[in-house]
Amino acid sequence: MQDTGDTFDYGPYLRRHIRTVPDWPAPGIQFRDITPLLQDPKVFRVLIDAFVHRYMDRRPDVVAGLDARGFILGSVVAYELNVGFVPIRKKGKLPFTTVEETYELEYGSATVELHTDAVKSGDRVLLMDDLIATGGTMMAGKKLLEKLGATVMEGAAIVDLPELEGSARLRAAGLPLYTLVDFAGH
Ligand code: AMP
């Protein structure tokens, strides 16, 4: 992204604070660890500002965060935008009535849930996670929010792994995306 006056490229600064852990949690996976971004208070501030800057003058009605690193980002961004936060959780964690969505993983499947009163019909939602790989997690979150009649105005994440084509699939499904750092390789 170029600095065109109303946008700013946070990527090069943030990239330096993402740790790559090879062969974790399985051989061949390059794990992009975002915890160093959170650990340094000056970097954490820039990270949150990157999202606040984008959404402060077209604020969502609510921010939804994907389990679990999407909670860390999404709740702070929601607080800064002065809107509410709702968690999309792995199955079996939410106590009230829920809607659920199951999606395929490389091996097996996963199910995520959302409280039925988390959003209202017509709400414009910002959906957040730390990273987009195959896009399956974010797609499941989008479907859950749409089941309740909400619209996802944009999906946002720190990292995109474009070679896995998840971000392309999400965009093709009609979801605009905002990501800060691209990494090649998985
Ligand atoms: P996906 O559903 O394939 O887009 O995977 C995205 C989710 O899995 C996010 O919640 C990430 O935290 C996690 N994830 C997948 N691949 C990686 C990776 N290489 N490094 C760090 N997290 C990952």
Short mmCIF file of C-alpha atoms and ligand atoms in Angstrom, two decimals:
data_model
loop_
_atom_site.label_atom_id
_atom_site.label_comp_id
_atom_site.label_asym_id
_atom_site.label_seq_id
_atom_site.Cartn_x
_atom_site.Cartn_y
_atom_site.Cartn_z
CA MET A 1 0.00 0.00 0.00
CA GLN A 2 1.28 3.49 -0.80
CA ASP A 3 0.86 6.63 1.22
CA THR A 4 -1.75 8.51 -0.79
CA GLY A 5 -2.57 11.08 1.85
CA ASP A 6 -5.42 9.28 3.59
CA THR A 7 -3.72 5.88 3.78
CA PHE A 8 -0.37 4.95 5.29
CA ASP A 9 1.72 1.80 4.86
CA TYR A 10 2.19 0.35 8.35
CA GLY A 11 3.43 -2.93 6.82
CA PRO A 12 7.25 -2.49 6.78
CA TYR A 13 7.32 -1.36 10.43
CA LEU A 14 4.98 -4.10 11.68
CA ARG A 15 6.61 -6.86 9.63
CA ARG A 16 9.85 -6.46 11.58
CA HIS A 17 8.02 -7.41 14.77
CA ILE A 18 6.38 -10.62 13.53
CA ARG A 19 8.29 -13.77 14.46
CA THR A 20 8.40 -16.73 12.09
CA VAL A 21 8.62 -20.11 13.82
CA PRO A 22 9.46 -22.85 11.31
CA ASP A 23 7.80 -26.27 11.51
CA TRP A 24 5.24 -25.30 14.15
CA PRO A 25 2.73 -26.72 15.00
CA ALA A 26 3.58 -29.27 12.27
CA PRO A 27 6.47 -29.89 9.87
CA GLY A 28 6.34 -27.57 6.86
CA ILE A 29 4.25 -24.85 8.56
CA GLN A 30 5.85 -21.43 8.96
CA PHE A 31 4.01 -20.07 11.98
CA ARG A 32 3.69 -16.27 11.87
CA ASP A 33 3.74 -15.35 15.55
CA ILE A 34 2.19 -11.95 16.24
CA THR A 35 2.86 -11.93 20.00
CA PRO A 36 5.98 -9.68 19.68
CA LEU A 37 3.68 -6.99 18.22
CA LEU A 38 1.65 -7.04 21.43
CA GLN A 39 4.57 -7.30 23.83
CA ASP A 40 6.20 -3.98 22.93
CA PRO A 41 3.90 -1.12 23.98
CA LYS A 42 5.11 1.22 21.23
CA VAL A 43 4.55 -1.38 18.52
CA PHE A 44 1.19 -2.45 19.97
CA ARG A 45 0.04 1.18 19.72
CA VAL A 46 1.02 1.43 16.05
CA LEU A 47 -0.72 -1.88 15.34
CA ILE A 48 -4.00 -0.76 16.88
CA ASP A 49 -3.70 2.68 15.27
CA ALA A 50 -3.40 1.02 11.85
CA PHE A 51 -6.91 -0.34 12.26
CA VAL A 52 -8.38 2.67 14.09
CA HIS A 53 -7.06 4.98 11.38
CA ARG A 54 -8.90 2.99 8.72
CA TYR A 55 -12.24 2.75 10.50
CA MET A 56 -12.52 5.90 12.62
CA ASP A 57 -14.51 7.83 10.02
CA ARG A 58 -16.59 4.92 8.70
CA ARG A 59 -17.22 3.15 11.93
CA PRO A 60 -18.86 -0.28 12.06
CA ASP A 61 -21.83 -0.85 14.38
CA VAL A 62 -19.92 -3.66 16.08
CA VAL A 63 -16.56 -5.47 15.87
CA ALA A 64 -16.57 -9.30 15.82
CA GLY A 65 -13.36 -11.16 16.74
CA LEU A 66 -12.41 -14.70 15.74
CA ASP A 67 -11.18 -17.11 18.43
CA ALA A 68 -8.60 -16.51 19.83
CA ARG A 69 -6.13 -13.91 18.56
CA GLY A 70 -8.98 -12.00 16.91
CA PHE A 71 -10.22 -11.30 20.45
CA ILE A 72 -7.02 -9.49 21.40
CA LEU A 73 -7.12 -7.18 18.40
CA GLY A 74 -10.86 -6.84 17.96
CA SER A 75 -11.67 -5.87 21.52
CA VAL A 76 -9.08 -3.07 21.62
CA VAL A 77 -10.12 -1.76 18.20
CA ALA A 78 -13.80 -1.83 19.25
CA TYR A 79 -12.99 0.06 22.44
CA GLU A 80 -11.05 2.71 20.50
CA LEU A 81 -13.89 3.09 17.96
CA ASN A 82 -16.42 3.33 20.80
CA VAL A 83 -18.47 0.39 19.49
CA GLY A 84 -19.25 -3.00 21.01
CA PHE A 85 -17.28 -6.23 20.63
CA VAL A 86 -18.63 -9.76 20.10
CA PRO A 87 -16.61 -13.01 20.20
CA ILE A 88 -16.98 -15.80 17.63
CA ARG A 89 -15.88 -18.85 19.60
CA LYS A 90 -14.91 -22.43 18.99
CA LYS A 91 -17.83 -24.77 19.65
CA GLY A 92 -18.87 -25.44 23.23
CA LYS A 93 -17.65 -22.23 24.89
CA LEU A 94 -20.62 -19.87 24.63
CA PRO A 95 -23.30 -20.29 27.33
CA PHE A 96 -26.38 -18.71 25.71
CA THR A 97 -28.26 -19.80 22.54
CA THR A 98 -26.01 -19.79 19.49
CA VAL A 99 -25.86 -20.13 15.73
CA GLU A 100 -23.07 -22.34 14.44
CA GLU A 101 -21.08 -22.92 11.27
CA THR A 102 -18.84 -25.89 10.42
CA TYR A 103 -15.97 -25.60 7.95
CA GLU A 104 -13.29 -27.85 6.55
CA LEU A 105 -9.69 -27.88 7.78
CA GLU A 106 -6.75 -29.60 6.13
CA TYR A 107 -7.49 -32.59 8.38
CA GLY A 108 -11.08 -32.79 9.65
CA SER A 109 -13.39 -29.89 10.39
CA ALA A 110 -14.04 -27.13 12.91
CA THR A 111 -17.19 -25.47 14.23
CA VAL A 112 -17.54 -21.88 15.42
CA GLU A 113 -20.45 -20.30 17.30
CA LEU A 114 -21.95 -16.88 17.91
CA HIS A 115 -24.59 -15.84 20.45
CA THR A 116 -27.93 -15.27 18.73
CA ASP A 117 -28.24 -11.80 20.27
CA ALA A 118 -24.65 -10.76 19.45
CA VAL A 119 -25.68 -8.62 16.47
CA LYS A 120 -28.95 -7.22 15.13
CA SER A 121 -30.33 -7.56 11.63
CA GLY A 122 -28.86 -4.76 9.52
CA ASP A 123 -25.78 -4.23 11.68
CA ARG A 124 -22.57 -3.40 9.78
CA VAL A 125 -19.84 -5.55 11.29
CA LEU A 126 -16.04 -5.38 11.14
CA LEU A 127 -14.73 -8.97 11.36
CA MET A 128 -11.19 -9.37 12.76
CA ASP A 129 -8.56 -12.09 13.07
CA ASP A 130 -4.76 -12.10 13.28
CA LEU A 131 -4.09 -13.92 10.01
CA ILE A 132 -5.77 -15.16 6.81
CA ALA A 133 -4.43 -18.49 5.51
CA THR A 134 -7.02 -20.56 3.58
CA GLY A 135 -9.72 -18.06 4.54
CA GLY A 136 -11.93 -20.80 6.01
CA THR A 137 -12.12 -19.27 9.49
CA MET A 138 -13.05 -15.82 8.25
CA MET A 139 -15.57 -17.23 5.78
CA ALA A 140 -17.26 -19.15 8.62
CA GLY A 141 -17.42 -15.95 10.68
CA LYS A 142 -18.98 -14.07 7.78
CA LYS A 143 -21.64 -16.78 7.36
CA LEU A 144 -22.48 -16.74 11.07
CA LEU A 145 -22.97 -12.97 11.11
CA GLU A 146 -25.08 -13.17 7.95
CA LYS A 147 -27.29 -15.86 9.56
CA LEU A 148 -28.29 -13.19 12.07
CA GLY A 149 -29.01 -10.67 9.30
CA ALA A 150 -25.86 -8.59 9.76
CA THR A 151 -23.56 -7.43 6.95
CA VAL A 152 -19.77 -7.75 7.20
CA MET A 153 -18.50 -4.38 5.95
CA GLU A 154 -14.88 -5.62 5.89
CA GLY A 155 -12.62 -8.39 7.13
CA ALA A 156 -9.38 -7.20 8.76
CA ALA A 157 -6.25 -9.07 9.79
CA ILE A 158 -2.61 -8.29 10.46
CA VAL A 159 -1.18 -10.96 8.12
CA ASP A 160 -2.24 -12.34 4.76
CA LEU A 161 -0.67 -15.47 3.26
CA PRO A 162 -1.67 -14.74 -0.36
CA GLU A 163 -0.19 -17.95 -1.80
CA LEU A 164 -2.89 -19.95 0.00
CA GLU A 165 -5.46 -17.89 -1.93
CA GLY A 166 -7.74 -17.46 1.06
CA SER A 167 -7.83 -13.69 0.69
CA ALA A 168 -8.64 -14.04 -3.02
CA ARG A 169 -11.48 -16.45 -2.19
CA LEU A 170 -12.89 -14.11 0.45
CA ARG A 171 -12.78 -11.14 -1.92
CA ALA A 172 -14.42 -13.25 -4.66
CA ALA A 173 -17.18 -14.06 -2.14
CA GLY A 174 -17.83 -10.33 -1.83
CA LEU A 175 -15.89 -9.58 1.37
CA PRO A 176 -13.62 -6.52 1.21
CA LEU A 177 -10.38 -7.11 3.14
CA TYR A 178 -7.80 -4.95 4.90
CA THR A 179 -4.50 -6.62 5.83
CA LEU A 180 -1.22 -5.02 6.89
CA VAL A 181 1.56 -7.50 6.06
CA ASP A 182 1.86 -10.16 3.31
CA PHE A 183 4.08 -13.21 3.79
CA ALA A 184 5.04 -15.66 1.06
CA GLY A 185 5.32 -19.32 2.04
CA HIS A 186 3.21 -21.24 4.52
P1 AMP B 1 -7.52 -20.12 7.80
O1 AMP B 1 -8.88 -20.48 8.30
O2 AMP B 1 -6.89 -21.23 7.01
O3 AMP B 1 -7.52 -18.81 7.05
O4 AMP B 1 -6.57 -19.97 9.05
C1 AMP B 1 -6.61 -18.81 9.81
C2 AMP B 1 -6.51 -19.11 11.28
O5 AMP B 1 -5.52 -20.07 11.58
C3 AMP B 1 -6.16 -17.86 12.02
O6 AMP B 1 -6.99 -17.80 13.19
C4 AMP B 1 -4.70 -18.01 12.37
O7 AMP B 1 -4.46 -17.62 13.70
C5 AMP B 1 -4.38 -19.50 12.19
N1 AMP B 1 -3.24 -19.76 11.27
C6 AMP B 1 -3.27 -20.46 10.12
N2 AMP B 1 -2.07 -20.55 9.54
C7 AMP B 1 -1.22 -19.86 10.32
C8 AMP B 1 0.19 -19.54 10.26
N3 AMP B 1 0.97 -19.95 9.25
N4 AMP B 1 0.72 -18.79 11.25
C9 AMP B 1 -0.05 -18.35 12.28
N5 AMP B 1 -1.37 -18.61 12.40
C10 AMP B 1 -1.96 -19.35 11.44
#
